[in-house]
Amino acid sequence: NGLWADLQSRNNFPNLAVIVPNQCHDMHGFVSGGPPICSTATPAESALLMSEGDAEVAKLVNGIKSSEAWQKGRNAIVLVWDENDFSNAANRVLLLVETNYAPNGRVSNRPYDHFSLLRTLEAGFGLPCLNHACDSTSKIMDDMFGK
């Protein structure tokens, strides 16, 4: 409940929060080698798992955007769908950015990777880049965050 308490506090919200839903709410469901958390054994169970994931994203995004924290400063929500369906070798993933300071609804045609996101966060916080975020192929996602 730390996220919700932080969002309700007047000045106690973090500069960066990484939110990772549990396996029932991230649509993974069954954990290989472990007990079934949320079953995906039938098409109906898979559909329910997807509904749970959609509801969790809506709850988190709507909760953040309705908070006092969202109204202060320059804020962004970055949603990364970090896995594909394993049907292509390129492993293209979805990344959505919503800000409270720039127009939303932009679409980027630039190729980015996970290191691009890391480099963008590092640049936003004035930090040096780590590991492959320093590579010339890891571009700052300025077209997604507004300038």
mmCIF file with all atom_site columns, C-alpha atoms in Angstrom:
data_model
loop_
_atom_site.group_PDB
_atom_site.id
_atom_site.type_symbol
_atom_site.label_atom_id
_atom_site.label_alt_id
_atom_site.label_comp_id
_atom_site.label_asym_id
_atom_site.label_entity_id
_atom_site.label_seq_id
_atom_site.pdbx_PDB_ins_code
_atom_site.Cartn_x
_atom_site.Cartn_y
_atom_site.Cartn_z
_atom_site.occupancy
_atom_site.B_iso_or_equiv
_atom_site.pdbx_formal_charge
_atom_site.auth_seq_id
_atom_site.auth_comp_id
_atom_site.auth_asym_id
_atom_site.auth_atom_id
_atom_site.pdbx_PDB_model_num
ATOM 1   C CA . ASN A 1 1   ? 0.000   0.000   0.000   1.00 0.00 ? 1   ASN A CA 1
ATOM 2   C CA . GLY A 1 2   ? 3.049   2.287   -0.087  1.00 0.00 ? 2   GLY A CA 1
ATOM 3   C CA . LEU A 1 3   ? 2.193   3.666   -3.529  1.00 0.00 ? 3   LEU A CA 1
ATOM 4   C CA . TRP A 1 4   ? -1.300  4.766   -2.509  1.00 0.00 ? 4   TRP A CA 1
ATOM 5   C CA . ALA A 1 5   ? -0.059  6.306   0.737   1.00 0.00 ? 5   ALA A CA 1
ATOM 6   C CA . ASP A 1 6   ? 2.683   8.190   -1.146  1.00 0.00 ? 6   ASP A CA 1
ATOM 7   C CA . LEU A 1 7   ? 0.192   9.489   -3.703  1.00 0.00 ? 7   LEU A CA 1
ATOM 8   C CA . GLN A 1 8   ? -2.090  10.812  -0.957  1.00 0.00 ? 8   GLN A CA 1
ATOM 9   C CA . SER A 1 9   ? 0.655   12.530  1.004   1.00 0.00 ? 9   SER A CA 1
ATOM 10  C CA . ARG A 1 10  ? 1.317   16.207  0.395   1.00 0.00 ? 10  ARG A CA 1
ATOM 11  C CA . ASN A 1 11  ? 5.053   16.083  -0.295  1.00 0.00 ? 11  ASN A CA 1
ATOM 12  C CA . ASN A 1 12  ? 6.171   12.518  0.276   1.00 0.00 ? 12  ASN A CA 1
ATOM 13  C CA . PHE A 1 13  ? 6.046   11.024  -3.193  1.00 0.00 ? 13  PHE A CA 1
ATOM 14  C CA . PRO A 1 14  ? 9.174   9.562   -4.764  1.00 0.00 ? 14  PRO A CA 1
ATOM 15  C CA . ASN A 1 15  ? 10.984  11.045  -7.745  1.00 0.00 ? 15  ASN A CA 1
ATOM 16  C CA . LEU A 1 16  ? 10.918  7.629   -9.411  1.00 0.00 ? 16  LEU A CA 1
ATOM 17  C CA . ALA A 1 17  ? 8.703   4.647   -8.749  1.00 0.00 ? 17  ALA A CA 1
ATOM 18  C CA . VAL A 1 18  ? 8.914   1.311   -10.524 1.00 0.00 ? 18  VAL A CA 1
ATOM 19  C CA . ILE A 1 19  ? 5.650   -0.582  -10.240 1.00 0.00 ? 19  ILE A CA 1
ATOM 20  C CA . VAL A 1 20  ? 5.583   -4.266  -11.113 1.00 0.00 ? 20  VAL A CA 1
ATOM 21  C CA . PRO A 1 21  ? 2.213   -5.999  -10.693 1.00 0.00 ? 21  PRO A CA 1
ATOM 22  C CA . ASN A 1 22  ? 2.066   -9.481  -9.218  1.00 0.00 ? 22  ASN A CA 1
ATOM 23  C CA . GLN A 1 23  ? 1.752   -12.459 -11.546 1.00 0.00 ? 23  GLN A CA 1
ATOM 24  C CA . CYS A 1 24  ? -2.031  -12.435 -11.495 1.00 0.00 ? 24  CYS A CA 1
ATOM 25  C CA . HIS A 1 25  ? -2.052  -8.807  -12.601 1.00 0.00 ? 25  HIS A CA 1
ATOM 26  C CA . ASP A 1 26  ? 0.812   -8.872  -15.115 1.00 0.00 ? 26  ASP A CA 1
ATOM 27  C CA . MET A 1 27  ? -0.913  -11.560 -17.207 1.00 0.00 ? 27  MET A CA 1
ATOM 28  C CA . HIS A 1 28  ? 1.816   -14.145 -16.678 1.00 0.00 ? 28  HIS A CA 1
ATOM 29  C CA . GLY A 1 29  ? -0.305  -16.498 -14.640 1.00 0.00 ? 29  GLY A CA 1
ATOM 30  C CA . PHE A 1 30  ? 1.284   -19.891 -14.217 1.00 0.00 ? 30  PHE A CA 1
ATOM 31  C CA . VAL A 1 31  ? 4.908   -19.844 -13.137 1.00 0.00 ? 31  VAL A CA 1
ATOM 32  C CA . SER A 1 32  ? 7.002   -22.564 -14.762 1.00 0.00 ? 32  SER A CA 1
ATOM 33  C CA . GLY A 1 33  ? 8.198   -24.996 -12.142 1.00 0.00 ? 33  GLY A CA 1
ATOM 34  C CA . GLY A 1 34  ? 5.960   -23.534 -9.464  1.00 0.00 ? 34  GLY A CA 1
ATOM 35  C CA . PRO A 1 35  ? 2.334   -23.703 -8.399  1.00 0.00 ? 35  PRO A CA 1
ATOM 36  C CA . PRO A 1 36  ? -0.278  -22.090 -10.636 1.00 0.00 ? 36  PRO A CA 1
ATOM 37  C CA . ILE A 1 37  ? -0.806  -18.514 -9.431  1.00 0.00 ? 37  ILE A CA 1
ATOM 38  C CA . CYS A 1 38  ? -3.566  -17.601 -11.845 1.00 0.00 ? 38  CYS A CA 1
ATOM 39  C CA . SER A 1 39  ? -4.383  -20.426 -14.182 1.00 0.00 ? 39  SER A CA 1
ATOM 40  C CA . THR A 1 40  ? -4.223  -20.195 -17.957 1.00 0.00 ? 40  THR A CA 1
ATOM 41  C CA . ALA A 1 41  ? -5.230  -23.803 -18.545 1.00 0.00 ? 41  ALA A CA 1
ATOM 42  C CA . THR A 1 42  ? -8.355  -22.936 -20.539 1.00 0.00 ? 42  THR A CA 1
ATOM 43  C CA . PRO A 1 43  ? -9.240  -20.128 -22.943 1.00 0.00 ? 43  PRO A CA 1
ATOM 44  C CA . ALA A 1 44  ? -11.718 -18.775 -20.371 1.00 0.00 ? 44  ALA A CA 1
ATOM 45  C CA . GLU A 1 45  ? -9.012  -18.659 -17.677 1.00 0.00 ? 45  GLU A CA 1
ATOM 46  C CA . SER A 1 46  ? -6.630  -16.908 -20.084 1.00 0.00 ? 46  SER A CA 1
ATOM 47  C CA . ALA A 1 47  ? -9.306  -14.338 -20.904 1.00 0.00 ? 47  ALA A CA 1
ATOM 48  C CA . LEU A 1 48  ? -9.916  -13.745 -17.188 1.00 0.00 ? 48  LEU A CA 1
ATOM 49  C CA . LEU A 1 49  ? -6.176  -13.309 -16.616 1.00 0.00 ? 49  LEU A CA 1
ATOM 50  C CA . MET A 1 50  ? -6.068  -10.700 -19.401 1.00 0.00 ? 50  MET A CA 1
ATOM 51  C CA . SER A 1 51  ? -9.045  -8.883  -17.866 1.00 0.00 ? 51  SER A CA 1
ATOM 52  C CA . GLU A 1 52  ? -7.285  -8.851  -14.499 1.00 0.00 ? 52  GLU A CA 1
ATOM 53  C CA . GLY A 1 53  ? -4.187  -7.327  -16.117 1.00 0.00 ? 53  GLY A CA 1
ATOM 54  C CA . ASP A 1 54  ? -6.212  -4.670  -17.945 1.00 0.00 ? 54  ASP A CA 1
ATOM 55  C CA . ALA A 1 55  ? -8.049  -3.759  -14.746 1.00 0.00 ? 55  ALA A CA 1
ATOM 56  C CA . GLU A 1 56  ? -4.780  -3.464  -12.815 1.00 0.00 ? 56  GLU A CA 1
ATOM 57  C CA . VAL A 1 57  ? -3.246  -1.120  -15.397 1.00 0.00 ? 57  VAL A CA 1
ATOM 58  C CA . ALA A 1 58  ? -6.397  1.028   -15.372 1.00 0.00 ? 58  ALA A CA 1
ATOM 59  C CA . LYS A 1 59  ? -6.393  1.158   -11.565 1.00 0.00 ? 59  LYS A CA 1
ATOM 60  C CA . LEU A 1 60  ? -2.744  2.188   -11.410 1.00 0.00 ? 60  LEU A CA 1
ATOM 61  C CA . VAL A 1 61  ? -2.832  4.779   -14.205 1.00 0.00 ? 61  VAL A CA 1
ATOM 62  C CA . ASN A 1 62  ? -6.122  6.327   -13.068 1.00 0.00 ? 62  ASN A CA 1
ATOM 63  C CA . GLY A 1 63  ? -4.943  6.373   -9.448  1.00 0.00 ? 63  GLY A CA 1
ATOM 64  C CA . ILE A 1 64  ? -1.709  8.119   -10.347 1.00 0.00 ? 64  ILE A CA 1
ATOM 65  C CA . LYS A 1 65  ? -3.387  10.638  -12.653 1.00 0.00 ? 65  LYS A CA 1
ATOM 66  C CA . SER A 1 66  ? -6.013  11.553  -10.040 1.00 0.00 ? 66  SER A CA 1
ATOM 67  C CA . SER A 1 67  ? -3.409  12.119  -7.313  1.00 0.00 ? 67  SER A CA 1
ATOM 68  C CA . GLU A 1 68  ? -1.988  15.384  -6.063  1.00 0.00 ? 68  GLU A CA 1
ATOM 69  C CA . ALA A 1 69  ? 1.460   14.068  -6.977  1.00 0.00 ? 69  ALA A CA 1
ATOM 70  C CA . TRP A 1 70  ? 0.477   13.986  -10.667 1.00 0.00 ? 70  TRP A CA 1
ATOM 71  C CA . GLN A 1 71  ? -0.546  17.658  -10.529 1.00 0.00 ? 71  GLN A CA 1
ATOM 72  C CA . LYS A 1 72  ? 2.845   18.838  -9.235  1.00 0.00 ? 72  LYS A CA 1
ATOM 73  C CA . GLY A 1 73  ? 5.975   19.170  -11.327 1.00 0.00 ? 73  GLY A CA 1
ATOM 74  C CA . ARG A 1 74  ? 6.764   17.351  -14.550 1.00 0.00 ? 74  ARG A CA 1
ATOM 75  C CA . ASN A 1 75  ? 5.523   13.798  -14.330 1.00 0.00 ? 75  ASN A CA 1
ATOM 76  C CA . ALA A 1 76  ? 5.441   10.831  -16.671 1.00 0.00 ? 76  ALA A CA 1
ATOM 77  C CA . ILE A 1 77  ? 3.969   7.374   -16.593 1.00 0.00 ? 77  ILE A CA 1
ATOM 78  C CA . VAL A 1 78  ? 5.916   4.843   -18.658 1.00 0.00 ? 78  VAL A CA 1
ATOM 79  C CA . LEU A 1 79  ? 4.166   1.565   -19.359 1.00 0.00 ? 79  LEU A CA 1
ATOM 80  C CA . VAL A 1 80  ? 6.376   -1.145  -20.833 1.00 0.00 ? 80  VAL A CA 1
ATOM 81  C CA . TRP A 1 81  ? 4.897   -4.371  -22.069 1.00 0.00 ? 81  TRP A CA 1
ATOM 82  C CA . ASP A 1 82  ? 8.198   -6.194  -21.912 1.00 0.00 ? 82  ASP A CA 1
ATOM 83  C CA . GLU A 1 83  ? 7.385   -9.392  -23.698 1.00 0.00 ? 83  GLU A CA 1
ATOM 84  C CA . ASN A 1 84  ? 6.037   -10.347 -27.063 1.00 0.00 ? 84  ASN A CA 1
ATOM 85  C CA . ASP A 1 85  ? 4.175   -13.514 -27.900 1.00 0.00 ? 85  ASP A CA 1
ATOM 86  C CA . PHE A 1 86  ? 7.402   -15.212 -29.055 1.00 0.00 ? 86  PHE A CA 1
ATOM 87  C CA . SER A 1 87  ? 6.092   -15.399 -32.639 1.00 0.00 ? 87  SER A CA 1
ATOM 88  C CA . ASN A 1 88  ? 8.822   -13.214 -34.115 1.00 0.00 ? 88  ASN A CA 1
ATOM 89  C CA . ALA A 1 89  ? 12.548  -13.012 -33.560 1.00 0.00 ? 89  ALA A CA 1
ATOM 90  C CA . ALA A 1 90  ? 12.555  -9.218  -33.246 1.00 0.00 ? 90  ALA A CA 1
ATOM 91  C CA . ASN A 1 91  ? 10.797  -9.261  -29.845 1.00 0.00 ? 91  ASN A CA 1
ATOM 92  C CA . ARG A 1 92  ? 9.082   -5.923  -30.407 1.00 0.00 ? 92  ARG A CA 1
ATOM 93  C CA . VAL A 1 93  ? 7.407   -4.625  -27.285 1.00 0.00 ? 93  VAL A CA 1
ATOM 94  C CA . LEU A 1 94  ? 4.928   -1.884  -26.454 1.00 0.00 ? 94  LEU A CA 1
ATOM 95  C CA . LEU A 1 95  ? 6.025   1.241   -24.603 1.00 0.00 ? 95  LEU A CA 1
ATOM 96  C CA . LEU A 1 96  ? 3.509   3.975   -23.766 1.00 0.00 ? 96  LEU A CA 1
ATOM 97  C CA . VAL A 1 97  ? 4.361   7.353   -22.242 1.00 0.00 ? 97  VAL A CA 1
ATOM 98  C CA . GLU A 1 98  ? 1.827   9.707   -20.688 1.00 0.00 ? 98  GLU A CA 1
ATOM 99  C CA . THR A 1 99  ? 3.001   13.046  -19.303 1.00 0.00 ? 99  THR A CA 1
ATOM 100 C CA . ASN A 1 100 ? 1.328   15.879  -17.460 1.00 0.00 ? 100 ASN A CA 1
ATOM 101 C CA . TYR A 1 101 ? 3.402   18.531  -19.244 1.00 0.00 ? 101 TYR A CA 1
ATOM 102 C CA . ALA A 1 102 ? 3.417   17.770  -22.998 1.00 0.00 ? 102 ALA A CA 1
ATOM 103 C CA . PRO A 1 103 ? 0.924   16.689  -25.635 1.00 0.00 ? 103 PRO A CA 1
ATOM 104 C CA . ASN A 1 104 ? 0.221   12.971  -25.526 1.00 0.00 ? 104 ASN A CA 1
ATOM 105 C CA . GLY A 1 105 ? -0.725  10.650  -28.358 1.00 0.00 ? 105 GLY A CA 1
ATOM 106 C CA . ARG A 1 106 ? 2.592   10.863  -30.167 1.00 0.00 ? 106 ARG A CA 1
ATOM 107 C CA . VAL A 1 107 ? 3.844   7.864   -32.097 1.00 0.00 ? 107 VAL A CA 1
ATOM 108 C CA . SER A 1 108 ? 7.547   7.264   -32.574 1.00 0.00 ? 108 SER A CA 1
ATOM 109 C CA . ASN A 1 109 ? 9.023   5.387   -35.492 1.00 0.00 ? 109 ASN A CA 1
ATOM 110 C CA . ARG A 1 110 ? 12.508  5.402   -33.996 1.00 0.00 ? 110 ARG A CA 1
ATOM 111 C CA . PRO A 1 111 ? 13.871  2.026   -32.908 1.00 0.00 ? 111 PRO A CA 1
ATOM 112 C CA . TYR A 1 112 ? 14.475  1.927   -29.160 1.00 0.00 ? 112 TYR A CA 1
ATOM 113 C CA . ASP A 1 113 ? 15.529  -0.757  -26.718 1.00 0.00 ? 113 ASP A CA 1
ATOM 114 C CA . HIS A 1 114 ? 15.541  -1.216  -22.957 1.00 0.00 ? 114 HIS A CA 1
ATOM 115 C CA . PHE A 1 115 ? 18.832  0.646   -22.761 1.00 0.00 ? 115 PHE A CA 1
ATOM 116 C CA . SER A 1 116 ? 17.215  3.627   -24.504 1.00 0.00 ? 116 SER A CA 1
ATOM 117 C CA . LEU A 1 117 ? 14.673  3.794   -21.692 1.00 0.00 ? 117 LEU A CA 1
ATOM 118 C CA . LEU A 1 118 ? 17.461  3.552   -19.107 1.00 0.00 ? 118 LEU A CA 1
ATOM 119 C CA . ARG A 1 119 ? 19.432  6.293   -20.857 1.00 0.00 ? 119 ARG A CA 1
ATOM 120 C CA . THR A 1 120 ? 16.317  8.491   -21.023 1.00 0.00 ? 120 THR A CA 1
ATOM 121 C CA . LEU A 1 121 ? 15.683  8.098   -17.289 1.00 0.00 ? 121 LEU A CA 1
ATOM 122 C CA . GLU A 1 122 ? 19.336  8.769   -16.510 1.00 0.00 ? 122 GLU A CA 1
ATOM 123 C CA . ALA A 1 123 ? 19.272  11.928  -18.652 1.00 0.00 ? 123 ALA A CA 1
ATOM 124 C CA . GLY A 1 124 ? 16.076  13.099  -16.961 1.00 0.00 ? 124 GLY A CA 1
ATOM 125 C CA . PHE A 1 125 ? 17.647  12.763  -13.534 1.00 0.00 ? 125 PHE A CA 1
ATOM 126 C CA . GLY A 1 126 ? 21.047  14.122  -14.599 1.00 0.00 ? 126 GLY A CA 1
ATOM 127 C CA . LEU A 1 127 ? 22.823  10.814  -13.981 1.00 0.00 ? 127 LEU A CA 1
ATOM 128 C CA . PRO A 1 128 ? 25.708  9.250   -15.899 1.00 0.00 ? 128 PRO A CA 1
ATOM 129 C CA . CYS A 1 129 ? 24.761  6.318   -18.099 1.00 0.00 ? 129 CYS A CA 1
ATOM 130 C CA . LEU A 1 130 ? 25.297  2.725   -17.037 1.00 0.00 ? 130 LEU A CA 1
ATOM 131 C CA . ASN A 1 131 ? 26.420  -0.260  -19.078 1.00 0.00 ? 131 ASN A CA 1
ATOM 132 C CA . HIS A 1 132 ? 24.919  -0.339  -22.589 1.00 0.00 ? 132 HIS A CA 1
ATOM 133 C CA . ALA A 1 133 ? 22.911  2.838   -22.031 1.00 0.00 ? 133 ALA A CA 1
ATOM 134 C CA . CYS A 1 134 ? 26.146  4.564   -23.085 1.00 0.00 ? 134 CYS A CA 1
ATOM 135 C CA . ASP A 1 135 ? 26.169  2.825   -26.491 1.00 0.00 ? 135 ASP A CA 1
ATOM 136 C CA . SER A 1 136 ? 25.604  5.000   -29.550 1.00 0.00 ? 136 SER A CA 1
ATOM 137 C CA . THR A 1 137 ? 22.597  2.834   -30.452 1.00 0.00 ? 137 THR A CA 1
ATOM 138 C CA . SER A 1 138 ? 20.822  3.695   -27.180 1.00 0.00 ? 138 SER A CA 1
ATOM 139 C CA . LYS A 1 139 ? 19.092  6.954   -28.027 1.00 0.00 ? 139 LYS A CA 1
ATOM 140 C CA . ILE A 1 140 ? 17.273  9.246   -25.610 1.00 0.00 ? 140 ILE A CA 1
ATOM 141 C CA . MET A 1 141 ? 13.515  8.976   -26.179 1.00 0.00 ? 141 MET A CA 1
ATOM 142 C CA . ASP A 1 142 ? 12.939  12.719  -26.349 1.00 0.00 ? 142 ASP A CA 1
ATOM 143 C CA . ASP A 1 143 ? 10.233  12.348  -28.998 1.00 0.00 ? 143 ASP A CA 1
ATOM 144 C CA . MET A 1 144 ? 8.133   10.330  -26.533 1.00 0.00 ? 144 MET A CA 1
ATOM 145 C CA . PHE A 1 145 ? 8.501   12.589  -23.530 1.00 0.00 ? 145 PHE A CA 1
ATOM 146 C CA . GLY A 1 146 ? 8.155   15.987  -25.179 1.00 0.00 ? 146 GLY A CA 1
ATOM 147 C CA . LYS A 1 147 ? 10.887  18.552  -24.993 1.00 0.00 ? 147 LYS A CA 1
#
